[in-house]
CSV table of C-alpha atoms in Angstrom, one decimal:
chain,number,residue,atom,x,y,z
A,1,UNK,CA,1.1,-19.6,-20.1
A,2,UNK,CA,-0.4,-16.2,-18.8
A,3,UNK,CA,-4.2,-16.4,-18.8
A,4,UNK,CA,-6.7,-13.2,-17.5
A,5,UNK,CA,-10.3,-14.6,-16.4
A,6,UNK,CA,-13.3,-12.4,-16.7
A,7,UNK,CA,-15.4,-12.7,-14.2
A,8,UNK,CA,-18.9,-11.5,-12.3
A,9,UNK,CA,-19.7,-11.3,-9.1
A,10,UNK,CA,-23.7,-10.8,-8.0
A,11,UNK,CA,-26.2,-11.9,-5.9
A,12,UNK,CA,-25.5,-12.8,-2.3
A,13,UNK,CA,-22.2,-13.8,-3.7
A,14,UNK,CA,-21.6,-9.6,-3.0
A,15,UNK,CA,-20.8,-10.1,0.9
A,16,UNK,CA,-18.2,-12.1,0.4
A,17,UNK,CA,-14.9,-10.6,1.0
A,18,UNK,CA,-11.6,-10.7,-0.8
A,19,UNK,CA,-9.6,-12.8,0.8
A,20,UNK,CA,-12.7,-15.7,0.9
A,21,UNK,CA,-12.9,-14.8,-2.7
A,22,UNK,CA,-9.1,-15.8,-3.3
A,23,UNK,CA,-9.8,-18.5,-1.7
A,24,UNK,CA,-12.9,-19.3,-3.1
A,25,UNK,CA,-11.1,-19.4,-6.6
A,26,UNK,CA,-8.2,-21.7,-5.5
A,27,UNK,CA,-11.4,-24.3,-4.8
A,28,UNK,CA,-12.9,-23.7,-8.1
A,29,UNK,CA,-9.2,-24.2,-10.4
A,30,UNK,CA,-9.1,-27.8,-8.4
A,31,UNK,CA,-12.9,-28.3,-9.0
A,32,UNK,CA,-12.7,-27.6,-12.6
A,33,UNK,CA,-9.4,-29.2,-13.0
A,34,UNK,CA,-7.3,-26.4,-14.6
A,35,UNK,CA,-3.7,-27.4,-15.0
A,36,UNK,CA,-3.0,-24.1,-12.9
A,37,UNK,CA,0.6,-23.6,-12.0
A,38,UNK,CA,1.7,-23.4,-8.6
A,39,UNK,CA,4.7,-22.2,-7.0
A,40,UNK,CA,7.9,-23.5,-5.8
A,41,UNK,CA,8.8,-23.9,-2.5
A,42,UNK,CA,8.0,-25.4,1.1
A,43,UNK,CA,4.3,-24.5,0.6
A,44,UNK,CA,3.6,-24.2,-2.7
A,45,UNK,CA,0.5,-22.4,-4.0
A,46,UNK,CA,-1.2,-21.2,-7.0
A,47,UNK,CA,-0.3,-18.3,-8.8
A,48,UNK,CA,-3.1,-16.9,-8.8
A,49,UNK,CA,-3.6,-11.9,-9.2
A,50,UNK,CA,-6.5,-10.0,-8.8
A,51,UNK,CA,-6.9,-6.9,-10.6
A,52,UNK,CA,-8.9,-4.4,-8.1
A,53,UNK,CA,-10.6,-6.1,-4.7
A,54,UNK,CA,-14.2,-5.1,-5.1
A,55,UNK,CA,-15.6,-3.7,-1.5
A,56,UNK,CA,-17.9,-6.0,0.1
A,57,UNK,CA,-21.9,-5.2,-0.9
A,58,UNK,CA,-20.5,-4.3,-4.2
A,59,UNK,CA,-21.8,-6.3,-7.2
A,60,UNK,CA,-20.0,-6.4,-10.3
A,61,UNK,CA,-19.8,-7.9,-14.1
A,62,UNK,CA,-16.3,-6.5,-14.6
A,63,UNK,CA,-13.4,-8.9,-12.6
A,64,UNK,CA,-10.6,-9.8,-13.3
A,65,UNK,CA,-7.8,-12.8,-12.1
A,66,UNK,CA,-5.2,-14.0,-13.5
A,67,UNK,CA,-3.8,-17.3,-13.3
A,68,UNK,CA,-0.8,-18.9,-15.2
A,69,UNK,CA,-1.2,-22.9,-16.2
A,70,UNK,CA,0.9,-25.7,-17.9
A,71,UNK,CA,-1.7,-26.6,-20.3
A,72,UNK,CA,-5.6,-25.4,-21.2
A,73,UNK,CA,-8.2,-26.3,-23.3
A,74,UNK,CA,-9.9,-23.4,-26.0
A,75,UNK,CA,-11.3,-20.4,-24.0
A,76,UNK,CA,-15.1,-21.7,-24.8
A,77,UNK,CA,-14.1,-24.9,-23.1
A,78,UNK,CA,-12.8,-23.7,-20.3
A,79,UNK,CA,-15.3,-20.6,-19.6
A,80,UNK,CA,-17.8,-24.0,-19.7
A,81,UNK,CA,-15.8,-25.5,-17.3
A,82,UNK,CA,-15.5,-23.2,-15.2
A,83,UNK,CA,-18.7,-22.3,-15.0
A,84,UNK,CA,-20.2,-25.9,-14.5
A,85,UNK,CA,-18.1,-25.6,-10.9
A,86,UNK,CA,-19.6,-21.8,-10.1
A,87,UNK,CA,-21.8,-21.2,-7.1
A,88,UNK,CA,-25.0,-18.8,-7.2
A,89,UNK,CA,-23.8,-15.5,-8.8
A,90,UNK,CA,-20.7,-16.1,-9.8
A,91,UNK,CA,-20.0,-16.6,-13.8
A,92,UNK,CA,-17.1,-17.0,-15.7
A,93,UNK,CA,-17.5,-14.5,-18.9
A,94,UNK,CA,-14.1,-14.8,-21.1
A,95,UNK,CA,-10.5,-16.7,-20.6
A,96,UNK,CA,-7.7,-15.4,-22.5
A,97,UNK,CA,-4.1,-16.0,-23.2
A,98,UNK,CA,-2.2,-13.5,-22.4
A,99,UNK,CA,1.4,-12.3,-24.0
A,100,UNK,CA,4.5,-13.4,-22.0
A,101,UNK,CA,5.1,-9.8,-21.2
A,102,UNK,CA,1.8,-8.9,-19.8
A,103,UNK,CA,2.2,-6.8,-16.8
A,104,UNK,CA,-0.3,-8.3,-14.1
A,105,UNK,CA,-3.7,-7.1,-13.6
A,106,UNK,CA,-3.7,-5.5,-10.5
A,107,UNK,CA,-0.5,-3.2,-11.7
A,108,UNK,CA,-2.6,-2.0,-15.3
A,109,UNK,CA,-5.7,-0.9,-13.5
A,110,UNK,CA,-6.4,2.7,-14.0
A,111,UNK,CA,-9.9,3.5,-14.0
A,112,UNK,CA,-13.1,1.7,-13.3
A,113,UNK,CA,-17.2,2.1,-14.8
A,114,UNK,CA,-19.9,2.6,-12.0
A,115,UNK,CA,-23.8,2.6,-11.7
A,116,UNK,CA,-25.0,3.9,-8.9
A,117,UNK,CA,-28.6,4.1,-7.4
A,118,UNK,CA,-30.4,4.6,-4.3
A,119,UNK,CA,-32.2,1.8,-2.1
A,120,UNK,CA,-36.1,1.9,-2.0
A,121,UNK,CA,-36.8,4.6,0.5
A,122,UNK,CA,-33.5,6.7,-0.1
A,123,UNK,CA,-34.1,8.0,-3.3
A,124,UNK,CA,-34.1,12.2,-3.5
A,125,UNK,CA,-37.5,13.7,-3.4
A,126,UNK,CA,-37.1,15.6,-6.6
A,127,UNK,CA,-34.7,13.3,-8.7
A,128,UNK,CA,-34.5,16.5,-11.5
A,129,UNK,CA,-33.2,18.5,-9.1
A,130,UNK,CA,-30.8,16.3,-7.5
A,131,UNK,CA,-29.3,15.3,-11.3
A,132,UNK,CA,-28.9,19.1,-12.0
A,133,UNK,CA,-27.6,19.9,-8.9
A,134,UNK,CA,-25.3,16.8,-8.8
A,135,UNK,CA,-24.0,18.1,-12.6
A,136,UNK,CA,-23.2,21.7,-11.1
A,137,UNK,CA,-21.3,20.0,-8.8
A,138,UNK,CA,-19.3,18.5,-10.9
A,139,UNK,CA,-18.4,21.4,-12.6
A,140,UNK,CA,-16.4,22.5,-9.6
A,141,UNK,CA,-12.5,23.0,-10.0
A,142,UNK,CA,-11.9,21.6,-6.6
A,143,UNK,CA,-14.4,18.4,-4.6
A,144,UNK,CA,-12.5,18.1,-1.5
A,145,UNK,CA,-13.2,15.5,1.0
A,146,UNK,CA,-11.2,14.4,4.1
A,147,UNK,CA,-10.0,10.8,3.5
A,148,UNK,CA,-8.8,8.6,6.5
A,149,UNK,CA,-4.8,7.8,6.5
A,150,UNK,CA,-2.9,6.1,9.0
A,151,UNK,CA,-1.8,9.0,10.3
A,152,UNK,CA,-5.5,10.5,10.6
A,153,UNK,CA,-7.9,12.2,9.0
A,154,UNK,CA,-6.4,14.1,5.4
A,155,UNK,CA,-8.4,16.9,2.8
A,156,UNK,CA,-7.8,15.3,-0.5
A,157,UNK,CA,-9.0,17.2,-4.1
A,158,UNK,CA,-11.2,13.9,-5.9
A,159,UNK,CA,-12.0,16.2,-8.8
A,160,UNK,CA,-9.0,15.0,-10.6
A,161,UNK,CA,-10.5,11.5,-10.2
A,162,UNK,CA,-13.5,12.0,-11.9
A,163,UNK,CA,-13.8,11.1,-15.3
A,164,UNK,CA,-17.0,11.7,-16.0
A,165,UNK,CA,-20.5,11.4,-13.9
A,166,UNK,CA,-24.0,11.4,-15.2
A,167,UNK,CA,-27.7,10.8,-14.3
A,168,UNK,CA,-30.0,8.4,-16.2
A,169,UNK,CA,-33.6,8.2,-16.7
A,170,UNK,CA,-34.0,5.0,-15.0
A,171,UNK,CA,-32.3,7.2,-11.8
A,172,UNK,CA,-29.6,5.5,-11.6
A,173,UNK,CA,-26.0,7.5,-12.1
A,174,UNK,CA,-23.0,6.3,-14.1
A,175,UNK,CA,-19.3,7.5,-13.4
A,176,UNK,CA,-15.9,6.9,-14.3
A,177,UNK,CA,-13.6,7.5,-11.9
A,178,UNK,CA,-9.6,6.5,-11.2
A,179,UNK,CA,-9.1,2.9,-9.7
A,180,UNK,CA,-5.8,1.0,-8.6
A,181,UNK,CA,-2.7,2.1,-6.6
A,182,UNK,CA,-2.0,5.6,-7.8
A,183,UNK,CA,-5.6,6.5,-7.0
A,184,UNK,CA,-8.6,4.9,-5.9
A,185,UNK,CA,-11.9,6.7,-5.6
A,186,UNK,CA,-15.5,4.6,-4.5
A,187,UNK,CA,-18.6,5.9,-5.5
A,188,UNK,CA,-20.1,5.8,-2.5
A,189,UNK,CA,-17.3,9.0,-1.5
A,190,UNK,CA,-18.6,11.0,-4.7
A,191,UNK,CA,-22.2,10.9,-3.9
A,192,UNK,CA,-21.3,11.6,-0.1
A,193,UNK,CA,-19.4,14.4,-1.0
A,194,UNK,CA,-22.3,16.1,-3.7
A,195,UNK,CA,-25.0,15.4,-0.3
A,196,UNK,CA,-23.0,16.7,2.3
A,197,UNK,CA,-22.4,20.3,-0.5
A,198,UNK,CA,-26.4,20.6,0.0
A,199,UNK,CA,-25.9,20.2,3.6
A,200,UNK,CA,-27.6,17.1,3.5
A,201,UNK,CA,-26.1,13.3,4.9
A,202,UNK,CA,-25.9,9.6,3.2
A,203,UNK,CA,-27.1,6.9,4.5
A,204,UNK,CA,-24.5,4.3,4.8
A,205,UNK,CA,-27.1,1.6,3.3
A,206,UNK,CA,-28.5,4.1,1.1
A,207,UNK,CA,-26.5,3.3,-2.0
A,208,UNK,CA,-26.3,-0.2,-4.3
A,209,UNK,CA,-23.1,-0.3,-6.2
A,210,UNK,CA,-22.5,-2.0,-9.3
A,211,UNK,CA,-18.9,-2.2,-10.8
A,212,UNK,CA,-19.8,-2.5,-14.8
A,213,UNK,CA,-15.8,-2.5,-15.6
A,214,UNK,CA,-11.9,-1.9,-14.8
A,215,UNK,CA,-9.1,0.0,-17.6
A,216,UNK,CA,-6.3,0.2,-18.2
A,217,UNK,CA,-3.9,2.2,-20.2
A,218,UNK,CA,-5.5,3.6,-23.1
A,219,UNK,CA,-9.0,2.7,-21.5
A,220,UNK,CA,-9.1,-0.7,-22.8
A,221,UNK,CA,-10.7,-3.0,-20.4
A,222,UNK,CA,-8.3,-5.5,-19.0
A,223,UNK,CA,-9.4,-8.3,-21.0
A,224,UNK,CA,-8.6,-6.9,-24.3
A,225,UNK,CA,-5.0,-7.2,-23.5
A,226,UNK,CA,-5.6,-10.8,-24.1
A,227,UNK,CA,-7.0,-13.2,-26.9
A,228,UNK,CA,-9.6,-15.8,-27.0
A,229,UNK,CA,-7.5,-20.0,-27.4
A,230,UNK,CA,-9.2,-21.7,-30.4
């Protein structure tokens, strides 16, 4: 049986990196005592996806893993479980069945929710003229940036991977922007690129990034794909 767990990831919980995450989560399916399902083999482990490896520093309420097991309890059961096992901000927030032909989680991953704000003592002297500037900028046919390759240093057009971007009156800003294997676009690159267009430079620790969720075809989150076990 396919299952796709929901998951958040806050707190000091944000430095830690993917792989320690993986393993992190292999701890917590023996903790919890999930009938996970493990490979075959000479070393046999558990099967066990991610959808999108979140960069570290990043917080987020919108993870995904999926898992497949031999037997489970209903979804409220095991999201208590779970849960009881969880260090320090880390939550388990839905477990759902998922149909035999469900494409994993990392291959559906098409776009992915943002809020974005500056540290204490980064924030833009005149926050109404950053948000109208940064909307003008949007409006551009072309944002190009150079992205690093492994051949070097490449200009790439992110305009296409820009769903939508927006300022709020708390001073934070919201985006959508492409996510996965096709196309993967952080944030942090976005905001970069509008600073750099006013001749000004970002701070590497000037941003906090917090991932709010991840699509997939037809913009359904990647837990809808699922349903809740009664």
């Amino acid at each position: 049986m396919k299952i796709r767990i929901k998951f958040a990831k806050e707190g000091i919980m944000k430095y830690i990196g993917h792989l320690d995450m993986m393993r992190y989560f292999q701890k917590v399916m023996r903790r919890a005592e999930v009938d996970i399902r493990y490979s075959e083999g000479f070393s046999p482990h558990q099967i066990m996806s991610f959808a999108a490896p979140l960069g570290v520093g990043v917080t987020s309420r919108g993870e995904y893993v999926d898992i497949e097991v031999l037997s489970t309890d209903a979804s409220s059961c095991m999201i208590e479980r779970l849960n009881r096992v969880m260090t320090e901000g880390m939550e388990i927030l839905s477990y759902r069945r998922l149909p035999d032909s469900a494409a994993a989680a990392m291959s559906m991953v098409e776009k992915a929710d943002y809020t974005v704000r500056f540290r204490k003592g980064y924030e833009p002297a005149d926050w109404e003229h950053f948000s109208k500037g940064l909307s003008a900028f949007l409006n551009r046919e072309r944002i190009p940036v150079l992205k690093k390759t492994k051949k070097g240093e490449k200009e790439t057009d992110i305009r296409p991977w820009i769903d939508w971007l927006r300022t709020e009156q708390d001073h934070s800003i919201r985006m959508r922007v492409a996510a996965g294997s096709a196309a993967n676009l952080k944030p942090d690159v976005v905001i970069r690129a509008y600073m750099e267009s006013c001749g000004e430079k970002l701070d590497p620790f000037a941003l906090t990034i917090h991932r709010d969720e991840v699509y997939g075809p037809d913009l359904r989150p990647l837990d809808q794909f699922g349903e809740d076990i009664e």
